[in-house]
Coordinates of C-alpha atoms and ligand atoms in Angstrom, one line a residue:
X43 CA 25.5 0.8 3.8
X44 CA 27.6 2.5 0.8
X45 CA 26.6 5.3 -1.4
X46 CA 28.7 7.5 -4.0
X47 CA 29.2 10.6 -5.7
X48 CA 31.1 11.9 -8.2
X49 CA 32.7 15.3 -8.4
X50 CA 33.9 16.5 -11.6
X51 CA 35.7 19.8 -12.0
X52 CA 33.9 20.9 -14.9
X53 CA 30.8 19.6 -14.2
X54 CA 29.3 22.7 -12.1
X55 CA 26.1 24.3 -11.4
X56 CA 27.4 28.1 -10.6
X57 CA 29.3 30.1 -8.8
X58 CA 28.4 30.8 -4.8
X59 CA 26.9 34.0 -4.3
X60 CA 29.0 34.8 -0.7
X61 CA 25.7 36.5 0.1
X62 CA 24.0 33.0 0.4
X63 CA 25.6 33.1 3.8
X64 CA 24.0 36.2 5.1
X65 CA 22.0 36.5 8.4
X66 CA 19.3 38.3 9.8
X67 CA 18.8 41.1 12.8
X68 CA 15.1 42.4 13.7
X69 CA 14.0 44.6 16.5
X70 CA 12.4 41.7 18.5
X71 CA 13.0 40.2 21.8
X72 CA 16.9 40.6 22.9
X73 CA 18.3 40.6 19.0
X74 CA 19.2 44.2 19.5
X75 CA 18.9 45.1 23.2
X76 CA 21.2 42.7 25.4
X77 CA 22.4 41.3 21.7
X78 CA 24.7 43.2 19.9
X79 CA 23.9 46.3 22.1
X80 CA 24.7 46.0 26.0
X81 CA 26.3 49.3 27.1
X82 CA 28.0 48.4 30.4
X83 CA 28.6 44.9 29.3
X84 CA 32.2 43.9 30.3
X85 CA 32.9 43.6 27.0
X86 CA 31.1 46.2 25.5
X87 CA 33.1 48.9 23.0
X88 CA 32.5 52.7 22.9
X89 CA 29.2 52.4 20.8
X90 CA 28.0 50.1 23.8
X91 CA 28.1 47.0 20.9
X92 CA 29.0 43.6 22.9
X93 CA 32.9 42.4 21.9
X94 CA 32.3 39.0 22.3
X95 CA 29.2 39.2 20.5
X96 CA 30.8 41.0 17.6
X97 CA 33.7 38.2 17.8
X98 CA 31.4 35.4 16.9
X99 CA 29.9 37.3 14.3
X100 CA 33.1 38.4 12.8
X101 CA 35.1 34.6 13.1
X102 CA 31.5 33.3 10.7
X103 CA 32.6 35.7 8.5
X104 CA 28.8 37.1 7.8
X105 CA 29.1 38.9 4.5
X106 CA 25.8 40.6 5.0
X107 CA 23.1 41.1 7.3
X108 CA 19.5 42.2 6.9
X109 CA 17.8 45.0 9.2
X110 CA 15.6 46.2 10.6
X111 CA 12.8 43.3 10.5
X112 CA 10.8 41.6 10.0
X113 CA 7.6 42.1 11.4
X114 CA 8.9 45.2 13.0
X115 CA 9.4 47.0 9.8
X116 CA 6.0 47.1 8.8
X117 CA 5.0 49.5 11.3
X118 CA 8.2 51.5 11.8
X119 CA 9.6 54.8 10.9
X120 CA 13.4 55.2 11.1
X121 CA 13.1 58.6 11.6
X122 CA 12.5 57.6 15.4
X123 CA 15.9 56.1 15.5
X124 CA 18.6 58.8 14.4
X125 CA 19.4 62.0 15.9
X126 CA 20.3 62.2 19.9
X127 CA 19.5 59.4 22.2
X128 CA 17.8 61.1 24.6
X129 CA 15.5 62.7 22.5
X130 CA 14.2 59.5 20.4
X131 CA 10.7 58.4 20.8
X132 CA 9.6 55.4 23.0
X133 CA 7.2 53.3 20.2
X134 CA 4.8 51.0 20.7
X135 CA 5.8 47.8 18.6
X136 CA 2.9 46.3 17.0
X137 CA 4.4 43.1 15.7
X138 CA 5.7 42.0 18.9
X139 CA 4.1 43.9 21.6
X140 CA 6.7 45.2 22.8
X141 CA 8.1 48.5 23.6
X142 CA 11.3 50.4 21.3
X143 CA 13.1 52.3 22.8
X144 CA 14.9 53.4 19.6
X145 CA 18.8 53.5 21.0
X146 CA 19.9 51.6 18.2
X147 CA 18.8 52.9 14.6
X148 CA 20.3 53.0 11.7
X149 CA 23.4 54.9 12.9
X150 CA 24.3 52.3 15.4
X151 CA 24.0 49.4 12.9
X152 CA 26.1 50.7 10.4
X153 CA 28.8 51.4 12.5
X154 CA 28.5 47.7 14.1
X155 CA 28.1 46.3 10.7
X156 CA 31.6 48.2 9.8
X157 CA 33.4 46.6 13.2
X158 CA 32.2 42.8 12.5
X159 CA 33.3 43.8 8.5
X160 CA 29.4 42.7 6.7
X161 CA 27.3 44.6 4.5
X162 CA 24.0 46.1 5.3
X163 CA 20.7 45.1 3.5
X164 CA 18.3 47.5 4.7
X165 CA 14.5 47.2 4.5
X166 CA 11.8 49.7 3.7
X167 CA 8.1 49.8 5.1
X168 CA 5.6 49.2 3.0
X169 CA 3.2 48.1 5.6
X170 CA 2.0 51.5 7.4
X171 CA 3.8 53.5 4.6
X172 CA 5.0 54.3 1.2
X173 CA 7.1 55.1 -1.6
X174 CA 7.6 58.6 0.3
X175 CA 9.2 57.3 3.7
X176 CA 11.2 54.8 1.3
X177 CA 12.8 57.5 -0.9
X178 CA 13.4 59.8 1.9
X179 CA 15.8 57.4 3.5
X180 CA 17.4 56.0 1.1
X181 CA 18.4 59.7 0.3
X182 CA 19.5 59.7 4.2
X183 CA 21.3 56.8 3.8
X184 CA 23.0 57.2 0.3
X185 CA 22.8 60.6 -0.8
X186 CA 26.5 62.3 -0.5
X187 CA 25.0 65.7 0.9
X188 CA 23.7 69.2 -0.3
X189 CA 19.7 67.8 0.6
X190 CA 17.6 68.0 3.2
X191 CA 18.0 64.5 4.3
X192 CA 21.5 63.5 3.8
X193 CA 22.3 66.7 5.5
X194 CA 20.7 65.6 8.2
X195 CA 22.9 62.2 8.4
X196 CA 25.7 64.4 8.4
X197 CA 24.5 66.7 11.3
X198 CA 24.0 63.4 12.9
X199 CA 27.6 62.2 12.9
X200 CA 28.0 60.5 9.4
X201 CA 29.4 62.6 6.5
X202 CA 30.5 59.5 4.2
X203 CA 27.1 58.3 2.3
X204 CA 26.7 54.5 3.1
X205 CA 25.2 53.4 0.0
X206 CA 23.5 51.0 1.0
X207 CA 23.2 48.2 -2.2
X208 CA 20.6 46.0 -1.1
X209 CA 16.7 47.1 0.2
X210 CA 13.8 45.2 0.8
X211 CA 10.8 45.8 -0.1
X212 CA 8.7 45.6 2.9
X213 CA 8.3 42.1 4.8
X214 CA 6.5 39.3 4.3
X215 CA 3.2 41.2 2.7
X216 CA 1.5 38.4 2.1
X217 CA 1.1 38.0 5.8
X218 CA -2.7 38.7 7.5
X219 CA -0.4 39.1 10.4
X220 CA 1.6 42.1 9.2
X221 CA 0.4 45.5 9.8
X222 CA -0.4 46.8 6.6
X223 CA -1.3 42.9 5.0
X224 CA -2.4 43.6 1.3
X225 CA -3.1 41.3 -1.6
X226 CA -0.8 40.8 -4.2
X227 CA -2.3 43.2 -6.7
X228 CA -2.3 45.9 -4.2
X229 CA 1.2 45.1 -3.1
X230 CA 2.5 44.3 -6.9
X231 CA 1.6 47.8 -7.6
X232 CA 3.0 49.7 -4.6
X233 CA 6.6 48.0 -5.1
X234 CA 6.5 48.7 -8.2
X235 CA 5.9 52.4 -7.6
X236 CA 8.1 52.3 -4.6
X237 CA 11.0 50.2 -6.6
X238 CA 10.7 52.6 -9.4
X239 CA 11.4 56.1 -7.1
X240 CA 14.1 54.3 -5.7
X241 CA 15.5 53.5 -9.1
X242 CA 15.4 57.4 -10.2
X243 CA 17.7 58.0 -7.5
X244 CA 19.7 54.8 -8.1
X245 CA 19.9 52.3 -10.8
X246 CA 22.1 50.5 -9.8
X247 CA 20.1 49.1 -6.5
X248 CA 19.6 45.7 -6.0
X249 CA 15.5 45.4 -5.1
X250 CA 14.0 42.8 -3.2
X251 CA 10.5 42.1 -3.8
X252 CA 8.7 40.0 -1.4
X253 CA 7.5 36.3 -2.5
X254 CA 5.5 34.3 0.3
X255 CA 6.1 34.0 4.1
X256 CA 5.9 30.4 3.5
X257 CA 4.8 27.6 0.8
X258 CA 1.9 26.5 2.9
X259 CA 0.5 30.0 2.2
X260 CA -2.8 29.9 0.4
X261 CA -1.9 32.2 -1.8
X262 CA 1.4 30.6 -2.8
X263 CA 2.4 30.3 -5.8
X264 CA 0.1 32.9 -7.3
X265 CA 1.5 35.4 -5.1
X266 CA 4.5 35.5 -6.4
X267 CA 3.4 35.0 -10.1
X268 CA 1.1 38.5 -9.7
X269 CA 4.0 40.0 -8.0
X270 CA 6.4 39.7 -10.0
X271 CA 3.6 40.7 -13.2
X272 CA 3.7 44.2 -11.6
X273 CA 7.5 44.0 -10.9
X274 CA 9.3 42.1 -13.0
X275 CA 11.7 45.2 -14.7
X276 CA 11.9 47.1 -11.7
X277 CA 13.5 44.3 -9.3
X278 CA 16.1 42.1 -8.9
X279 CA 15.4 39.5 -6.3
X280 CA 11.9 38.0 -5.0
X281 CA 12.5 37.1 -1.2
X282 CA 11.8 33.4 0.1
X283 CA 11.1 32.5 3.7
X284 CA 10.6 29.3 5.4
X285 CA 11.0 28.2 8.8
X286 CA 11.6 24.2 9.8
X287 CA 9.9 22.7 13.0
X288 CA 9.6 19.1 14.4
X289 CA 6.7 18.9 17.2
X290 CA 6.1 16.0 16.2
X291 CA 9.9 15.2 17.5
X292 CA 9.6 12.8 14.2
X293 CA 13.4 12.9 12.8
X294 CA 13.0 11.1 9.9
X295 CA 10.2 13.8 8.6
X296 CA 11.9 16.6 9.8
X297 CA 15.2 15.8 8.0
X298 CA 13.0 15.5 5.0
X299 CA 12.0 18.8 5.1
X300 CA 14.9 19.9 2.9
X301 CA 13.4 18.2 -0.1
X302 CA 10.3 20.9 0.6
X303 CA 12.8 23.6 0.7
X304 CA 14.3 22.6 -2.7
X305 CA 10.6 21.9 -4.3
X306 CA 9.8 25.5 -3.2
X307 CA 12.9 27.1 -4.7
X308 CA 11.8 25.0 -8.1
X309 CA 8.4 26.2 -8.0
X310 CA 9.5 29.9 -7.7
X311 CA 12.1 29.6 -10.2
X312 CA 9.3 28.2 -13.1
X313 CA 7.6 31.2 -11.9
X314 CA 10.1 33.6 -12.2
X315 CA 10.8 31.8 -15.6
X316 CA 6.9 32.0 -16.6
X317 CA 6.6 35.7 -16.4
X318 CA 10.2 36.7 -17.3
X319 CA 8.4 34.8 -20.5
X320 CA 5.1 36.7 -20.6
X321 CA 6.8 39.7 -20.5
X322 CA 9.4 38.7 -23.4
X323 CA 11.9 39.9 -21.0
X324 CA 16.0 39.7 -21.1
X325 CA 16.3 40.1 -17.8
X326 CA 16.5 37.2 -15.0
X327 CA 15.5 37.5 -11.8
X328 CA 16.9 35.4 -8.6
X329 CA 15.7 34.5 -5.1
X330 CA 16.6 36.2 -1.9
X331 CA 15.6 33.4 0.9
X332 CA 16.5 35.7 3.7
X333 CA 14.6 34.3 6.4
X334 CA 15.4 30.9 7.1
X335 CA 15.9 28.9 10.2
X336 CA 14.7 26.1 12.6
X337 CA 12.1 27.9 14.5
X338 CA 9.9 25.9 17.0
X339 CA 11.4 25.1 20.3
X340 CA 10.1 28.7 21.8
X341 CA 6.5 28.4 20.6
X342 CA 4.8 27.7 24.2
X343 CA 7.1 30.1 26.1
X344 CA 5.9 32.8 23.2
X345 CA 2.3 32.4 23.1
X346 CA 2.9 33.5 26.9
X347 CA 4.5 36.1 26.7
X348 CA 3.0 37.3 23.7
X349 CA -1.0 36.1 25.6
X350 CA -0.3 36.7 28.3
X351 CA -0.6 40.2 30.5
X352 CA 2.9 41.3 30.0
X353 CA 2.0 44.9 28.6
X354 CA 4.4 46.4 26.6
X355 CA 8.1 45.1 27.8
X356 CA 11.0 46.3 26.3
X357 CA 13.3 43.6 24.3
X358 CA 11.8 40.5 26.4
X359 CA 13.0 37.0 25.5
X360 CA 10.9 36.4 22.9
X361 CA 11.6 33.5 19.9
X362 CA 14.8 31.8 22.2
X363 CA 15.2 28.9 21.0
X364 CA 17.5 26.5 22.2
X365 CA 18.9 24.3 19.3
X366 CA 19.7 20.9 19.7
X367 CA 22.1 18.4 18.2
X368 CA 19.2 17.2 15.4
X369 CA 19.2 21.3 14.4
X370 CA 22.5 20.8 13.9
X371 CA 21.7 18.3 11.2
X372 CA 18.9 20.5 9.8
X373 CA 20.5 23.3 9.3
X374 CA 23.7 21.5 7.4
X375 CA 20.8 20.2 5.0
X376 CA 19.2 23.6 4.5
X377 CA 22.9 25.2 3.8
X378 CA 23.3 22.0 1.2
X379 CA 20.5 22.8 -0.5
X380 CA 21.5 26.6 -0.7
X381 CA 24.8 25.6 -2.4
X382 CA 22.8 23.0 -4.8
X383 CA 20.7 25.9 -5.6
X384 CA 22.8 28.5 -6.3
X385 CA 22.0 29.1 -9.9
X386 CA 19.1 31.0 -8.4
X387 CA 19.3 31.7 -4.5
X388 CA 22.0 34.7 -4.4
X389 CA 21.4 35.9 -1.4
X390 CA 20.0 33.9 1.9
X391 CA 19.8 35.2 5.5
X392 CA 19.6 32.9 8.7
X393 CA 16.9 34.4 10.8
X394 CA 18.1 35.3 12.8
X395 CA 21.4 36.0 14.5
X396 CA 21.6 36.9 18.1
X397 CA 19.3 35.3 20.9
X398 CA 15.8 35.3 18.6
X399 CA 15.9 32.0 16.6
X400 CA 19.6 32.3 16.6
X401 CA 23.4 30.6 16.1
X402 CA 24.2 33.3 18.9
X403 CA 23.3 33.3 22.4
X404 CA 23.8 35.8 25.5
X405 CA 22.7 36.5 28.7
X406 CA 22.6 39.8 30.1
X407 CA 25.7 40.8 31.7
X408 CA 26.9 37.6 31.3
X409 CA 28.7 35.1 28.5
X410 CA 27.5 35.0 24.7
X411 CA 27.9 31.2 23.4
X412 CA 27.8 29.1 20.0
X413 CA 24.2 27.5 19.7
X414 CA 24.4 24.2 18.2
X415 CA 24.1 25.7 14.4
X416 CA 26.5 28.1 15.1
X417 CA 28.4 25.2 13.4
X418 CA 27.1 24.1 10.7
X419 CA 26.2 27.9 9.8
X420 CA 30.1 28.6 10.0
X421 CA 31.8 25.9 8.2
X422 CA 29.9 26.6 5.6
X423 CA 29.8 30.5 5.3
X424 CA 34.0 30.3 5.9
X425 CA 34.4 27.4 4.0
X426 CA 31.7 27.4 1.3
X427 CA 32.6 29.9 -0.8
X428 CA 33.5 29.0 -4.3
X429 CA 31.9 27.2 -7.1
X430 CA 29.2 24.6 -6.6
X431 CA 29.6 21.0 -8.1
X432 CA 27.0 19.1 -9.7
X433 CA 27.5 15.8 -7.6
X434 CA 26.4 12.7 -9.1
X435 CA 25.3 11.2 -5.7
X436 CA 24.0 7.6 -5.5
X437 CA 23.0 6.9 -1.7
X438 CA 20.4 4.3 -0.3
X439 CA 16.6 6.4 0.6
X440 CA 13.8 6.2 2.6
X441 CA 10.5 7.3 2.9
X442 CA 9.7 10.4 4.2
X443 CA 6.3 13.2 4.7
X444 CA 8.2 15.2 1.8
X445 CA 9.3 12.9 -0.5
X446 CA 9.0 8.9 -1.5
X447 CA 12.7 9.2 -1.8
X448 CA 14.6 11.3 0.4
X449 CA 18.7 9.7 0.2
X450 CA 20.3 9.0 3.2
X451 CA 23.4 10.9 2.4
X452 CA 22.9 14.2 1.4
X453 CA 26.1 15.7 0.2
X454 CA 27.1 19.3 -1.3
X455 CA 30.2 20.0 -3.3
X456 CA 32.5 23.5 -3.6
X457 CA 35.6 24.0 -5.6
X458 CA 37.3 26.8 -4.9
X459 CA 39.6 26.8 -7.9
X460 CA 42.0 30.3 -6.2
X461 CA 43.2 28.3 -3.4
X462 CA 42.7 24.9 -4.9
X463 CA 40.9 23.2 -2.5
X464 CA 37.4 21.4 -2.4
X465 CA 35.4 20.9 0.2
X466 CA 32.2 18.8 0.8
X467 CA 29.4 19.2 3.1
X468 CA 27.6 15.7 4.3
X469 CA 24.5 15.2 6.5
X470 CA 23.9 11.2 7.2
X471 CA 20.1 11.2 8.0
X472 CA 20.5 7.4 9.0
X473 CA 19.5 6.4 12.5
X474 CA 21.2 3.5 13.2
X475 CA 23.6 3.0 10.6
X476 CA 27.0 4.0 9.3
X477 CA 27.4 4.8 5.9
X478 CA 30.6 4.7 3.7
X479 CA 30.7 7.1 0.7
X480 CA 33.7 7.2 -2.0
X481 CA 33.4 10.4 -3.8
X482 CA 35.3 10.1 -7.4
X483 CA 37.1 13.2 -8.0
X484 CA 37.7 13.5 -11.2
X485 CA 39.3 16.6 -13.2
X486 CA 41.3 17.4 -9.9
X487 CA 45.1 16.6 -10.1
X488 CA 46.5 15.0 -6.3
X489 CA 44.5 15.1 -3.4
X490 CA 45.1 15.9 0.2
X491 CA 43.0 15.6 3.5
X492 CA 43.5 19.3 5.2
X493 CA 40.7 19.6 7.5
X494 CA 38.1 16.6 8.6
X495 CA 35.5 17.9 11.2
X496 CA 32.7 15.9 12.6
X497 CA 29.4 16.4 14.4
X498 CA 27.8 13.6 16.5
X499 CA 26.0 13.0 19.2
X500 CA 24.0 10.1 21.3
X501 CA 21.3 12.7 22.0
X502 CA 19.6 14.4 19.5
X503 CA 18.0 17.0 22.0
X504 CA 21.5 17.6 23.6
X505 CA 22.1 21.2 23.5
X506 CA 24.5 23.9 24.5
X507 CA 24.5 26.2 27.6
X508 CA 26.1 29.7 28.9
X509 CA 27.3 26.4 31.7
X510 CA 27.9 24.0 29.3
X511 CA 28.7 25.8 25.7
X512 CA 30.8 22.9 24.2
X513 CA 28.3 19.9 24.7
X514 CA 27.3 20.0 21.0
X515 CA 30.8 20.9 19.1
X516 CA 32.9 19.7 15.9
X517 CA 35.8 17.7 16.7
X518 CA 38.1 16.8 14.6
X519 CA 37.4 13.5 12.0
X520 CA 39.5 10.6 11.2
X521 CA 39.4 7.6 8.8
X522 CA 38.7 9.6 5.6
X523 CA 41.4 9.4 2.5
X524 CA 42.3 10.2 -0.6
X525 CA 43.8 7.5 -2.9
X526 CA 43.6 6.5 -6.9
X527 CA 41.3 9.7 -7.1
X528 CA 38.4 8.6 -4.6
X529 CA 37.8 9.9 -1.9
X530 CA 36.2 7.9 1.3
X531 CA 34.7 8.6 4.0
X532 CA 32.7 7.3 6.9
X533 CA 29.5 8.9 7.9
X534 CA 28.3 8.1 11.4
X535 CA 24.3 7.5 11.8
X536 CA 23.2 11.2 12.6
X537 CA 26.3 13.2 11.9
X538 CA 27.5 16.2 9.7
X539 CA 30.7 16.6 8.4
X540 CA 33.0 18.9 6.4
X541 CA 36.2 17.7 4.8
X542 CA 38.5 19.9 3.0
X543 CA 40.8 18.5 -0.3
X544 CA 44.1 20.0 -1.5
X545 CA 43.7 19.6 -5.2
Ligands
LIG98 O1 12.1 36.1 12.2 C1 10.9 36.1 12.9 C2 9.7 36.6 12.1 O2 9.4 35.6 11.1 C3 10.0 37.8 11.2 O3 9.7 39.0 11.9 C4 8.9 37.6 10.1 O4 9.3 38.2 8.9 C5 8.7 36.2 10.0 O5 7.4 35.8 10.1

């Protein structure tokens, strides 16, 4: 099989947002506790934040990552998690069940944030409160000093403000399961009211407003349309979440779910457009998709610990899921679209990034490890920054749940005109057979292979282990060139691949 592409240098569809490679961190399951925070872990620094932990982290170059939930925000007060150790409340988490213990609050997370070198996007509730807790800390947060709460930061060990850009507001409303679940008039209205007291503090903030939890939501895409009615000049971003899953273990489908990605990034952006024109507004509004991720694998093993008679644990293994080698192939289309999209999705979290539905593994005490989409997730966010192309792509199709005609190669472009290079991302959803692309680069003077990696497998459910953390890994391709201004390339049935071009 053959398909092409062509790559033109002025044919582009916008600059990369680096924040389109953020990640996620909730207080749930061992994210937090026996995650990024293990005091007494061999490698653990003064703060008690996990070195090889932060290591990963820091070689994916995460340029920001979002806190504190989730599901968790919706019912928490940060209050509980600043001042001494010792005297911080013990809460009862309603979203997961589960006991907090509150040693890690905002404090900690800034300072681990600063050691791994990311930027914090912080979230306010708006399930089980208001526009009160929200302007007290952002004060806390941003305020330099001389009031009552950014005093208080500084009694607590932090005189430089953090200002803090980004801040959510709330999670996932839309939700029946969120404490504090309203309808999107109700909701509309309190961001609004809540975005606009942050904004006399700050105008500069960047606000996210939340969209749906999900496109299968009944309430999608009105949600988002009434939303943004009662939001539209006091935000800058409506948040996007969707998570992939393949019971069914039914590749073909799964791998199409990308297509359902992109057709819910369309719809919102028509919305968006819609009311930015009912309003006769100048201004534009973009998407923050900051939860996404294969989530599935951990389902039975939650519903037991979650039904089951487990009380109240503190940071139990909740949401582990153990990627496979197909993930890997997922997540390398959901990163594609991402970069294809970029003339609207600025800013995108993988949810999430340590042991809950995560790139990063640990075990307590013991090694932290790559998941399989550690790899995909890090080619990309270290290599994809730049300007995406507008490919031309002609590749053979199929048939899938999401689309009559979902191509076989899926392919995403980057130019990164400072250091001259371009680099392309490419998933080959084919099962059995190889496929050769040529990609025409045209506008680009020279060409030369620098870096060729390759992800294959003979097991789609093969998987990576604290005993065996290299089963699934990139090696290094062969057999592509650049000649007469074409690049070619072989794509494996079921691989990914990145190759880098000196231009
Ligand atoms: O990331 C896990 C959960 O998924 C988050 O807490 C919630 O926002 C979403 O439903």
């Amino acid at each position: 099989m053959r398909a092409t592409a062509t790559a033109h240098k002025d044919f582009t569809i916008a600059k990369i947002d680096d924040r389109v490679y953020g990640a996620f961190l909730e207080h749930l399951g061992r994210a937090i506790y026996e995650g990024i925070y293990e005091p007494g872990h061999p490698t653990a620094d003064e703060n008690g934040m996990r070195g090889d932990v932060a290591k990963l982290v820091k070689d994916a170059n995460v340029p920001v990552v979002r806190y504190p939930g989730g599901n968790f925000v919706s019912a928490y007060n940060w209050e509980d998690g600043i001042g001494p150790r010792e005297q911080r409340p013990v809460r009862l988490d309603l979203a997961w069940h589960t006991s907090e213990s509150n040693a890690v609050g905002v404090h900690e997370f800034a300072d681990w944030c600063a050691t791994v070198g990311t930027e914090m996007m912080l979230a306010v509730n708006l399930g089980s409160r208001g526009v009160d807790e929200a302007r007290n800390f952002l004060e806390y947060v941003n305020h330099p000093g001389g009031s009552y709460w950014s005093d208080l930061r500084i009694k607590n060990g932090r005189m430089e403000p953090w200002n803090v850009k980004m801040w959510c507001l709330g999670n996932e409303m839309d939700g029946p399961w969120q404490v504090g679940h309203k309808d999107a008039d109700e909701y509309g209205k309190l961001a609004a009211n809540t975005a606009r007291a942050m904004r006399m503090f700050d105008k500069s903030l960047e606000l996210i407003v939340c969209g749906s939890s999900h496109s299968d939501m009944a309430t999608f895409p009105d949600w988002e349309r009434i939303v943004l009615e009662h939001t539209y000049e006091q935000v800058d971003y409506i948040s996007l979440h969707m998570y992939f899953r393949n019971p069914e273990k039914h590749t073909g489908n799964f791998l199409g779910l990308s297509e359902k990605l992109d057709t819910y990034i369309d719809t919102v952006a028509s919305t968006i457009k819609q009311v930015k024109a009912k309003k006769k507004s100048k201004k534009d509004i973009y998407i923050s998709f900051d939860e996404w991720n294969v989530w599935y694998h951990s389902n039975k093993k939650d519903r037991e610990i979650l039904n089951g008679d487990s009380g109240w644990p503190h940071a139990p293994g909740l949401l582990e899921d153990i990627y496979n080698f197909e993930d890997v192939l997922m997540v390398g289309l959901i990163l594609n679209t991402f970069i294809r999209r970029s003339d609207v999705v600025k800013i995108a979290c993988i949810a999430q990034l340590v042991n809950v539905i995560a790139p990063i593994m640990t075990e307590k005490g013991g090694p932290a490890w790559a998941q399989t989409i550690y790899y995909p997730y890090y080619f990309a966010s270290v290599y994809g920054r730049g300007t995406a192309l507008n490919l031309l792509v002609d590749s053979p199709t199929y048939e899938c749940a999401h689309s009559a005609k979902t191509a076989y190669v899926d392919v995403s472009g980057v130019h990164n005109e400072e250091e001259g290079m371009l680099t392309f991302f490419l998933v080959n959803r084919h099962s059995s057979e190889s496929i050769d692309i040529d990609i025409s680069l045209q506008g680009f003077a020279g060409g030369t292979i620098v870096d060729h990696q390759v992800m294959t497998h003979s097991n789609l459910e093969a998987v990576n282990t604290a005993a065996n953390q290299t089963e699934v890994a990139p090696r290094k391709g062969s057999g592509a060139s650049v000649g007469n201004g074409q690049l070619s390339a072989k794509l494996p049935p079921y691989s990914y691949q990145m190759i880098r071009v000196k231009v």
